[in-house]
Amino acid sequence: MIYISNLSEHVDQEVALKGWVYNYRSSGSLVFIEMRDGSGLTQCVVAKDDVKEDAWEAATSLRQESSLEITGTVKKDDRSVGGYEIHVSDVRVHQVAEDYPITPKEHGVEFLMNNRHLWLRSQKQWAAMRIRNEIIFAIHTFFQKRGFVQMDSPIFTGNAAEGSTTLFETDYFEDKAYLAQTGQLYGEAMAMAHGLIYTFGPTFRAEKSKTRRHLTEFWMIEPEMAYYDLDMNMDLAEDMIKAIISTVLEKRGKELEILERDTTSLEKTASEPFKRMTYDEAVKQLKSDETARMLDDMAEARRQEEIDLEKEEKEIKKERGSAKKWRKAQIDQRVKEISARIAQIKEDLRNIPSWKESARNFEWGNDLGGSDETVLMMQYDVPLIVTHWPAEIKAFYMKRDETNKLALGMDVLAPEGYGEIIGGSQREDDLEVMKERIEEEELDQDVFEWYLDLRRFGSVPHSGYGLGLERTVAWLCGLSHVRETIPFPRMMGRLTP
Ligand code: 4AD
Ligand code: MG
């Protein structure tokens, strides 16, 4: 079979392509079919005079998303989508599609989510899934090259590891089981057998809030390393993110373009060192005059931008009346861009005062909220790793520093408002301390006996972290919501399709 992605190898040859109608247009004795075959898009031109009557009939019977087979000659054409055009000699229809619900006009996101099984065929969704695939492959490549062993942790578990409020409970014969919130505890056991391991699997959290960063079912990559301390853990996370981004920039340029992704910050992330600071320093920065001033300056800049955009809009709308057809289309496109940007500015201007207040009044000991992360990250265009967190707000398994007040945890925050993409830590490796933690947290020691064994039989310093796949995909693709980063998202209020 020949696929659209390989047309460059078949220039001036006759090929047969099997796929679907992405877009359809006819004018007199010509039919233009934008065809997709899963691997890409290409324009096919059918001229009435060049094909037999049944092929012409087939071509004129087509509708959006009809399935078809096309034979034709590949011609190089830089103006055409994908850079090639097919001069068609034959058309065979498999099925003429019914009225396709997703038309080129704009649709609301609820409607698109209800039609997710079809929406996956649209260009931007297609591009995002290709990038997700590249990220997955890059992660495996990164770890495999470094001698990590991929091991699977169970999905049914008997114990909570990341707090009891987000557990999904199920019946397990006569017993209770939970869907895994993390594979980490099992990862620790596997690291004591293999040294360097990573898990790559689905995890579940009963998140009862609807945010753009939370799913109830998401995929997590969790490396766990024997004899690694917090610094080595941070270095590994940084290297991994750089490797993922370099691969995507190198191999998925076309998809990033479809998504209209500005890659400036990604390029910096791939090449420049990440910022690192302690929680204490992060809090000081959040509360600083400098941050307040930065937010004021930002508000001022946004207001000015809004004025400029409104002026531009007025001028081009005036011009539109007497403009040529191509210029009208250009103006309409720009007007759309302007109103999207103005909506964003208005939202920022609504948010800035509360961001400013929440940053200024942040209390040491609290967890960083979404808006605090956003404010903190406004000053950086590479990721920031925040370490040494107040122990009370971090998980029981984290090792503490000499003061016993701070947990040796690390959160990696992505720039451009994407927030926390990694959570990790050095693990507590002392049996007695771990027993105390379990007691303090009022966890059932019985179900953790096996985990305590890891501290009884050859305990060593060790560390690990979890990378959220969907948040990573959202960040790299520049998508504002994680619902578009996984084929069939599961969120509160969404179980179908
Ligand atoms: O910070 P978290 O809760 O860390 C852990 O689960 C550790 N056991 C990982 C480890 O040390 N092995 O989650 C890790 C990452 C977050 O940084 C975030 O990217 C993602 O998982 N994540 C979610 N992604 C989508 N929807 C949710 N509800 C998520 N909860 C966490
Ligand atoms: Mg976390």
Coordinates of C-alpha atoms and ligand atoms in Angstrom, one line a residue:
M1 CA 0.0 0.0 0.0
I2 CA 1.1 3.6 -0.7
Y3 CA 0.4 6.2 2.0
I4 CA 0.1 9.9 1.6
S5 CA 3.0 10.4 3.9
N6 CA 5.2 8.7 1.3
L7 CA 4.1 10.6 -1.8
S8 CA 7.5 12.2 -2.2
E9 CA 8.8 8.8 -3.3
H10 CA 6.3 8.5 -6.1
V11 CA 6.4 11.8 -7.9
D12 CA 5.1 11.5 -11.5
Q13 CA 4.1 7.9 -10.8
E14 CA 0.6 6.5 -10.8
V15 CA -0.5 5.5 -7.3
A16 CA -3.6 4.0 -5.6
L17 CA -4.7 5.6 -2.3
K18 CA -7.3 4.4 0.1
G19 CA -8.9 6.8 2.5
W20 CA -11.6 9.3 3.2
V21 CA -12.9 12.6 1.9
Y22 CA -11.7 15.3 4.3
N23 CA -13.0 18.2 2.2
Y24 CA -14.9 18.3 -1.0
R25 CA -15.5 21.1 -3.6
S26 CA -16.7 20.9 -7.2
S27 CA -16.8 23.6 -9.9
G28 CA -18.2 22.6 -13.3
S29 CA -16.1 19.9 -14.8
L30 CA -13.6 19.7 -11.9
V31 CA -13.9 18.1 -8.5
F32 CA -11.4 18.8 -5.8
I33 CA -11.1 16.2 -3.1
E34 CA -9.0 16.8 0.0
M35 CA -8.3 13.2 0.9
R36 CA -7.0 11.8 4.1
D37 CA -5.7 8.3 4.6
G38 CA -4.5 8.4 8.3
S39 CA -1.0 9.3 7.4
G40 CA -1.7 12.7 6.0
L41 CA -3.8 14.9 3.7
T42 CA -3.5 15.5 0.0
Q43 CA -5.5 17.3 -2.7
C44 CA -6.9 15.1 -5.5
V45 CA -8.2 16.8 -8.7
V46 CA -10.7 15.0 -10.9
A47 CA -11.3 16.4 -14.4
K48 CA -14.4 15.2 -16.1
D49 CA -12.6 14.9 -19.4
D50 CA -9.8 12.7 -17.9
V51 CA -11.9 9.9 -16.3
K52 CA -14.5 7.4 -17.4
E53 CA -18.1 8.1 -16.8
D54 CA -18.5 5.8 -13.8
A55 CA -15.5 7.4 -12.1
W56 CA -17.0 10.9 -12.7
E57 CA -20.3 9.8 -11.3
A58 CA -18.5 8.4 -8.3
A59 CA -16.5 11.6 -7.8
T60 CA -19.7 13.8 -7.9
S61 CA -21.5 11.5 -5.5
L62 CA -19.0 12.1 -2.7
R63 CA -19.6 13.8 0.6
Q64 CA -17.5 14.7 3.6
E65 CA -16.0 11.5 5.2
S66 CA -17.1 9.2 2.4
S67 CA -14.6 6.3 2.1
L68 CA -12.9 5.9 -1.3
E69 CA -10.1 4.6 -3.4
I70 CA -8.4 6.9 -5.8
T71 CA -5.9 6.2 -8.6
G72 CA -3.9 9.0 -10.1
T73 CA -0.5 10.5 -10.8
V74 CA 1.5 12.3 -8.1
K75 CA 2.5 15.8 -9.1
K76 CA 4.7 18.1 -7.0
D77 CA 2.7 21.3 -6.1
D78 CA 4.0 23.6 -3.4
R79 CA 0.7 25.4 -3.1
S80 CA -1.2 22.2 -2.3
V81 CA -1.7 20.8 1.2
G82 CA 1.3 18.4 1.9
G83 CA 3.1 19.7 -1.2
Y84 CA 1.7 17.2 -3.7
E85 CA -1.4 16.9 -5.8
I86 CA -3.0 13.8 -7.4
H87 CA -4.2 14.1 -10.9
V88 CA -7.0 11.5 -10.8
S89 CA -7.6 8.8 -13.3
D90 CA -10.0 6.7 -11.4
V91 CA -12.3 6.9 -8.4
R92 CA -14.0 4.1 -6.5
V93 CA -16.4 4.7 -3.6
H94 CA -16.6 2.3 -0.7
Q95 CA -19.4 4.1 1.1
V96 CA -21.1 7.4 0.6
A97 CA -21.2 8.9 4.1
E98 CA -24.4 10.2 5.7
D99 CA -24.5 13.9 6.7
Y100 CA -21.3 14.3 8.7
P101 CA -21.9 16.1 12.0
I102 CA -18.6 17.9 12.2
T103 CA -18.5 20.4 9.4
P104 CA -15.8 23.0 8.6
K105 CA -17.9 25.6 10.5
E106 CA -17.1 26.1 14.2
H107 CA -18.6 23.8 16.9
G108 CA -18.9 24.1 20.6
V109 CA -16.6 21.9 22.7
E110 CA -19.4 19.9 24.3
F111 CA -20.7 18.9 20.9
L112 CA -17.2 18.0 19.8
M113 CA -16.6 15.9 23.0
N114 CA -19.9 14.1 22.4
N115 CA -18.5 13.3 18.9
R116 CA -15.0 12.5 20.1
H117 CA -15.1 9.2 18.1
L118 CA -15.4 11.3 14.9
W119 CA -13.5 14.4 16.1
L120 CA -10.3 12.3 16.2
R121 CA -10.3 12.5 12.4
S122 CA -10.0 16.4 12.4
Q123 CA -6.6 17.8 11.6
K124 CA -5.7 19.3 14.9
Q125 CA -6.8 16.3 16.9
W126 CA -4.9 14.1 14.4
A127 CA -1.7 16.2 14.9
A128 CA -2.0 16.1 18.7
M129 CA -2.3 12.3 18.7
R130 CA 0.8 12.0 16.5
I131 CA 2.7 14.1 19.0
R132 CA 1.4 12.0 21.9
N133 CA 2.7 8.9 20.1
E134 CA 6.1 10.6 19.5
I135 CA 6.3 11.6 23.2
I136 CA 5.6 8.0 24.3
F137 CA 8.2 6.6 21.9
A138 CA 10.7 9.3 23.1
I139 CA 10.2 8.4 26.7
H140 CA 10.7 4.6 26.1
T141 CA 13.8 5.4 24.0
F142 CA 15.2 7.7 26.7
F143 CA 14.9 5.1 29.5
Q144 CA 15.8 2.1 27.4
K145 CA 19.0 3.8 26.2
R146 CA 20.0 4.4 29.9
G147 CA 19.4 0.8 30.9
F148 CA 16.1 1.2 32.7
V149 CA 13.7 -1.8 32.7
Q150 CA 10.1 -1.1 31.9
M151 CA 8.0 -3.0 34.5
D152 CA 4.2 -2.9 35.0
S153 CA 2.6 -2.2 38.3
P154 CA -0.9 -3.5 39.2
I155 CA -4.0 -1.5 38.5
F156 CA -6.1 -3.2 41.3
T157 CA -4.4 -2.3 44.6
G158 CA -5.2 -2.8 48.3
N159 CA -3.7 0.5 49.5
A160 CA -3.9 4.3 48.9
A161 CA -0.6 6.1 48.1
E162 CA -1.6 9.6 47.2
G163 CA -4.3 10.4 49.7
S164 CA -7.6 8.8 50.3
T165 CA -9.9 11.5 48.9
T166 CA -9.3 10.6 45.2
L167 CA -9.7 6.8 45.4
F168 CA -11.9 4.8 43.1
E169 CA -13.2 1.8 45.0
T170 CA -14.3 -1.4 43.4
D171 CA -15.6 -4.8 44.5
Y172 CA -12.9 -7.4 44.5
F173 CA -14.8 -10.6 45.2
E174 CA -15.5 -10.4 48.9
D175 CA -13.0 -7.6 49.3
K176 CA -12.4 -3.9 48.5
A177 CA -9.9 -2.9 45.9
Y178 CA -8.9 0.5 44.6
L179 CA -7.8 1.6 41.2
A180 CA -4.1 2.6 41.3
Q181 CA -3.4 6.3 41.8
T182 CA 0.2 5.6 41.2
G183 CA 2.5 2.6 40.5
Q184 CA 5.2 4.1 42.7
L185 CA 5.2 1.8 45.8
Y186 CA 5.4 -1.2 43.5
G187 CA 8.1 0.7 41.5
E188 CA 10.2 0.9 44.6
A189 CA 10.0 -2.9 45.0
M190 CA 10.9 -3.4 41.4
A191 CA 13.9 -1.0 41.7
M192 CA 15.3 -3.1 44.5
A193 CA 15.3 -6.0 42.1
H194 CA 16.5 -4.3 39.0
G195 CA 18.1 -1.0 40.1
L196 CA 16.7 1.2 37.4
I197 CA 13.0 0.7 36.4
Y198 CA 10.1 2.7 35.0
T199 CA 6.4 2.0 34.9
F200 CA 4.2 3.3 32.1
G201 CA 0.6 2.8 32.7
P202 CA -2.9 4.2 33.4
T203 CA -3.6 5.7 36.8
F204 CA -6.9 6.8 38.3
R205 CA -8.0 9.6 40.6
A206 CA -11.5 10.5 41.5
E207 CA -11.0 14.2 40.9
K208 CA -14.2 15.9 41.8
S209 CA -13.4 19.1 40.2
K210 CA -13.4 20.1 36.6
T211 CA -10.2 21.8 35.7
R212 CA -8.2 22.0 32.5
R213 CA -5.4 19.9 34.1
H214 CA -7.3 17.0 35.6
L215 CA -8.5 13.7 34.2
T216 CA -9.9 10.8 36.3
E217 CA -7.9 8.4 34.1
F218 CA -4.5 9.5 33.0
W219 CA -1.2 7.9 32.0
M220 CA 1.8 8.2 34.2
I221 CA 5.5 7.4 33.6
E222 CA 7.2 6.6 36.9
P223 CA 11.0 5.9 37.0
E224 CA 12.4 4.6 40.3
M225 CA 16.1 4.4 40.9
A226 CA 18.1 2.7 43.6
Y227 CA 21.0 4.7 45.0
Y228 CA 19.7 8.0 43.6
D229 CA 19.3 11.1 45.8
L230 CA 17.2 14.2 45.1
D231 CA 19.8 15.9 43.0
M232 CA 20.3 12.9 40.7
N233 CA 16.5 12.6 40.5
M234 CA 16.2 16.2 39.3
D235 CA 19.0 15.7 36.8
L236 CA 17.2 12.7 35.3
A237 CA 13.9 14.5 35.1
E238 CA 15.6 17.4 33.3
D239 CA 17.4 15.2 30.9
M240 CA 14.2 13.3 30.1
I241 CA 12.2 16.4 29.4
K242 CA 14.9 17.8 27.2
A243 CA 15.1 14.5 25.2
I244 CA 11.3 14.4 24.7
I245 CA 11.1 18.0 23.5
S246 CA 14.2 17.6 21.2
T247 CA 12.6 14.5 19.6
V248 CA 9.2 16.2 19.1
L249 CA 10.8 19.4 17.6
E250 CA 12.9 17.3 15.3
K251 CA 10.3 14.8 14.1
R252 CA 6.9 16.5 14.5
G253 CA 7.4 19.9 13.0
K254 CA 4.5 19.5 10.6
E255 CA 2.1 18.6 13.4
L256 CA 3.3 21.5 15.5
E257 CA 2.6 23.7 12.6
I258 CA -0.9 22.3 12.2
L259 CA -1.5 23.1 15.8
E260 CA 0.0 26.6 15.3
R261 CA 2.4 26.0 18.1
D262 CA 4.9 28.8 18.8
T263 CA 7.9 26.7 19.7
T264 CA 10.2 29.5 21.2
S265 CA 9.9 28.3 24.8
L266 CA 10.1 24.6 23.8
E267 CA 13.4 25.3 22.0
K268 CA 14.7 27.1 25.1
T269 CA 13.6 24.2 27.3
A270 CA 15.4 21.7 25.1
S271 CA 18.7 23.6 25.3
E272 CA 18.9 25.8 28.4
P273 CA 19.3 24.6 32.1
F274 CA 16.1 24.5 34.1
K275 CA 15.6 26.8 37.1
R276 CA 15.8 25.2 40.5
M277 CA 14.7 26.7 43.8
T278 CA 13.4 25.6 47.2
Y279 CA 9.8 26.0 48.2
D280 CA 11.0 28.7 50.6
E281 CA 12.6 30.7 47.8
A282 CA 9.5 30.2 45.7
V283 CA 7.2 31.6 48.4
K284 CA 9.5 34.6 48.9
Q285 CA 9.4 35.3 45.2
L286 CA 5.7 34.9 45.0
K287 CA 5.2 37.5 47.8
S288 CA 7.8 39.9 46.5
D289 CA 7.3 43.5 45.4
E290 CA 8.9 42.5 42.2
T291 CA 6.2 40.0 41.4
A292 CA 3.5 42.5 42.3
R293 CA 5.1 45.0 39.9
M294 CA 5.4 42.4 37.2
L295 CA 1.7 41.8 37.4
D296 CA 0.9 45.5 37.2
D297 CA 3.2 45.9 34.2
M298 CA 1.5 42.9 32.6
A299 CA -2.0 44.4 33.1
E300 CA -0.8 47.7 31.6
A301 CA 0.7 45.9 28.6
R302 CA -2.5 43.9 28.1
R303 CA -4.6 47.1 28.2
Q304 CA -2.4 48.8 25.6
E305 CA -2.5 45.7 23.4
E306 CA -6.3 45.6 23.6
I307 CA -6.5 49.3 22.5
D308 CA -4.1 48.6 19.6
L309 CA -6.0 45.5 18.5
E310 CA -9.4 47.3 18.6
K311 CA -7.9 50.1 16.4
E312 CA -6.6 47.6 13.9
E313 CA -9.9 45.7 13.8
K314 CA -11.8 49.0 13.1
E315 CA -9.4 49.9 10.2
I316 CA -9.5 46.5 8.5
K317 CA -13.2 46.3 8.8
K318 CA -13.5 49.6 7.0
E319 CA -11.2 48.3 4.3
R320 CA -13.2 45.2 3.8
G321 CA -16.1 46.8 2.0
S322 CA -14.1 47.6 -1.2
A323 CA -11.5 44.8 -0.8
K324 CA -10.8 42.0 -3.3
K325 CA -12.1 38.5 -2.5
W326 CA -8.7 37.1 -1.3
R327 CA -8.1 40.2 0.9
K328 CA -11.6 39.8 2.4
A329 CA -10.7 36.3 3.4
Q330 CA -7.5 37.5 4.9
I331 CA -9.3 40.2 6.8
D332 CA -11.9 37.8 8.1
Q333 CA -9.1 35.5 9.3
R334 CA -7.4 38.4 11.1
V335 CA -10.6 39.6 12.7
K336 CA -11.1 36.1 14.1
E337 CA -7.6 36.1 15.5
I338 CA -8.1 39.5 17.0
S339 CA -11.3 38.6 18.8
A340 CA -9.7 35.4 20.2
R341 CA -6.8 37.4 21.5
I342 CA -9.0 40.1 23.0
A343 CA -11.0 37.4 24.8
Q344 CA -7.8 36.1 26.2
I345 CA -6.7 39.6 27.3
K346 CA -10.1 40.3 28.9
E347 CA -9.7 37.0 30.9
D348 CA -6.2 37.9 31.9
L349 CA -7.3 41.4 33.0
R350 CA -10.1 39.8 35.1
N351 CA -7.6 37.3 36.7
I352 CA -4.6 39.6 37.4
P353 CA -6.0 41.3 40.5
S354 CA -6.9 38.0 42.2
W355 CA -3.5 36.5 41.1
K356 CA -1.8 39.4 42.6
E357 CA -3.7 39.2 45.9
S358 CA -3.3 35.4 46.2
A359 CA 0.5 35.7 45.5
R360 CA 0.9 38.6 48.0
N361 CA -1.1 36.8 50.7
F362 CA 0.4 33.3 50.1
E363 CA 1.1 31.7 53.5
W364 CA 4.2 29.5 54.0
G365 CA 3.0 25.9 54.4
N366 CA 0.2 26.0 51.8
D367 CA 0.4 24.1 48.6
L368 CA 1.0 26.1 45.4
G369 CA -2.4 26.6 43.7
G370 CA -2.8 26.7 39.9
S371 CA -2.7 30.5 39.9
D372 CA 0.3 30.6 42.1
E373 CA 2.1 28.3 39.7
T374 CA 1.1 30.5 36.8
V375 CA 2.4 33.7 38.5
L376 CA 5.6 32.0 39.5
M377 CA 6.2 30.8 36.0
M378 CA 5.5 34.1 34.3
Q379 CA 9.1 35.0 34.9
Y380 CA 10.6 31.9 33.2
D381 CA 10.4 30.4 29.8
V382 CA 12.1 27.1 30.9
P383 CA 10.7 24.7 33.6
L384 CA 11.2 25.4 37.2
I385 CA 12.0 22.6 39.8
V386 CA 10.7 23.4 43.3
T387 CA 12.2 21.3 46.1
H388 CA 12.2 21.0 49.9
W389 CA 8.5 21.3 50.6
P390 CA 6.7 21.6 53.9
A391 CA 6.4 17.9 55.0
E392 CA 2.7 18.3 56.0
I393 CA 1.5 18.9 52.4
K394 CA 3.5 16.1 50.8
A395 CA 3.0 12.3 50.8
F396 CA 4.0 10.0 53.7
Y397 CA 6.7 8.2 51.7
M398 CA 9.0 11.2 51.2
K399 CA 12.2 11.4 53.0
R400 CA 12.7 14.5 55.1
D401 CA 15.7 16.8 55.5
E402 CA 17.8 17.2 58.7
T403 CA 15.2 19.6 60.2
N404 CA 12.6 17.0 59.9
K405 CA 10.2 19.7 58.7
L406 CA 10.9 19.7 55.0
A407 CA 10.2 16.8 52.5
L408 CA 12.8 16.1 49.9
G409 CA 10.2 16.4 47.2
M410 CA 10.4 18.0 43.8
D411 CA 7.7 19.4 41.6
V412 CA 8.6 20.3 38.0
L413 CA 6.5 23.2 36.7
A414 CA 6.2 23.8 33.0
P415 CA 6.3 27.3 31.6
E416 CA 3.5 29.0 29.6
G417 CA 0.9 28.3 32.3
Y418 CA 1.0 24.5 32.1
G419 CA 1.8 24.0 35.7
E420 CA 3.0 20.9 37.5
I421 CA 3.9 18.1 35.1
I422 CA 6.1 16.1 37.4
G423 CA 5.9 15.2 41.1
G424 CA 8.6 13.2 42.7
S425 CA 11.0 12.8 45.7
Q426 CA 13.7 10.9 47.5
R427 CA 12.0 8.2 49.5
E428 CA 12.1 7.5 53.2
D429 CA 14.4 4.5 53.5
D430 CA 14.5 4.0 57.3
L431 CA 12.2 1.3 58.7
E432 CA 11.3 3.0 62.0
V433 CA 10.7 6.4 60.5
M434 CA 8.5 4.9 57.8
K435 CA 6.5 3.1 60.4
E436 CA 5.9 6.4 62.3
R437 CA 4.8 8.1 59.1
I438 CA 2.3 5.3 58.4
E439 CA 1.0 5.7 61.9
E440 CA 0.8 9.5 61.7
E441 CA -1.2 9.3 58.5
E442 CA -3.5 6.7 60.1
L443 CA -2.8 4.3 57.3
D444 CA -3.4 0.6 57.9
Q445 CA 0.0 -0.9 58.6
D446 CA -1.1 -4.4 57.6
V447 CA -1.5 -3.5 53.9
F448 CA 1.9 -1.8 53.9
E449 CA 3.9 -4.7 55.4
W450 CA 5.3 -5.7 52.1
Y451 CA 6.3 -2.1 51.5
L452 CA 8.0 -2.0 54.9
D453 CA 10.0 -5.2 53.9
L454 CA 11.8 -3.0 51.4
R455 CA 13.2 -1.1 54.4
R456 CA 14.0 -4.4 56.2
F457 CA 15.9 -6.2 53.6
G458 CA 18.8 -4.2 52.1
S459 CA 17.3 -0.7 52.3
V460 CA 19.1 1.9 50.2
P461 CA 18.6 5.6 49.4
H462 CA 16.4 5.8 46.4
S463 CA 14.3 8.3 44.4
G464 CA 11.8 8.5 41.7
Y465 CA 9.1 10.7 40.1
G466 CA 5.9 10.6 38.0
L467 CA 5.4 12.4 34.8
G468 CA 1.8 13.1 33.7
L469 CA 1.6 12.2 30.1
E470 CA -1.5 14.2 29.2
R471 CA -0.2 17.4 30.8
T472 CA 3.1 16.9 28.8
V473 CA 1.1 16.5 25.6
A474 CA -1.0 19.6 26.4
W475 CA 2.2 21.6 27.0
L476 CA 4.1 20.5 23.9
C477 CA 1.0 20.9 21.6
G478 CA 0.0 24.2 23.2
L479 CA -3.5 22.9 24.0
S480 CA -5.4 24.7 26.7
H481 CA -7.2 21.6 28.1
V482 CA -6.0 18.0 28.8
R483 CA -9.3 16.7 27.3
E484 CA -7.7 16.9 23.8
T485 CA -4.5 15.1 24.7
I486 CA -5.9 11.5 25.0
P487 CA -8.1 9.7 22.5
F488 CA -11.1 9.2 24.9
P489 CA -10.8 11.4 28.0
R490 CA -12.3 10.4 31.3
M491 CA -13.3 13.3 33.5
M492 CA -16.0 14.0 36.0
G493 CA -19.2 14.1 34.0
R494 CA -17.7 12.3 31.0
L495 CA -17.8 8.6 30.4
T496 CA -18.8 8.4 26.8
P497 CA -17.9 7.9 24.0
Ligands
4AD1 O1 2.4 14.5 41.9 P1 1.7 13.2 41.8 O2 0.5 13.0 42.5 O3 2.9 12.2 42.1 C1 2.7 10.8 42.3 O4 1.7 10.2 42.0 C2 4.0 10.1 42.7 N1 3.6 8.8 43.3 C3 4.9 10.0 41.5 C4 6.2 9.3 41.9 O5 7.0 9.9 42.6 N2 6.4 8.2 41.3 O6 1.4 12.9 40.2 C5 2.5 12.9 39.3 C6 2.0 13.7 38.0 C7 1.6 15.1 38.2 O7 2.8 16.0 38.3 C8 0.8 15.4 37.0 O8 1.6 15.7 35.9 C9 0.1 14.1 36.8 O9 0.9 13.1 37.5 N3 -1.3 14.1 37.4 C10 -2.4 14.2 36.7 N4 -2.6 14.3 35.3 C11 -3.9 14.4 34.9 N5 -5.0 14.3 35.7 C12 -4.8 14.2 37.0 N6 -5.9 14.1 37.8 C13 -3.5 14.1 37.6 N7 -3.0 13.9 38.8 C14 -1.6 13.9 38.7
MG2 MG 2.0 16.4 42.7

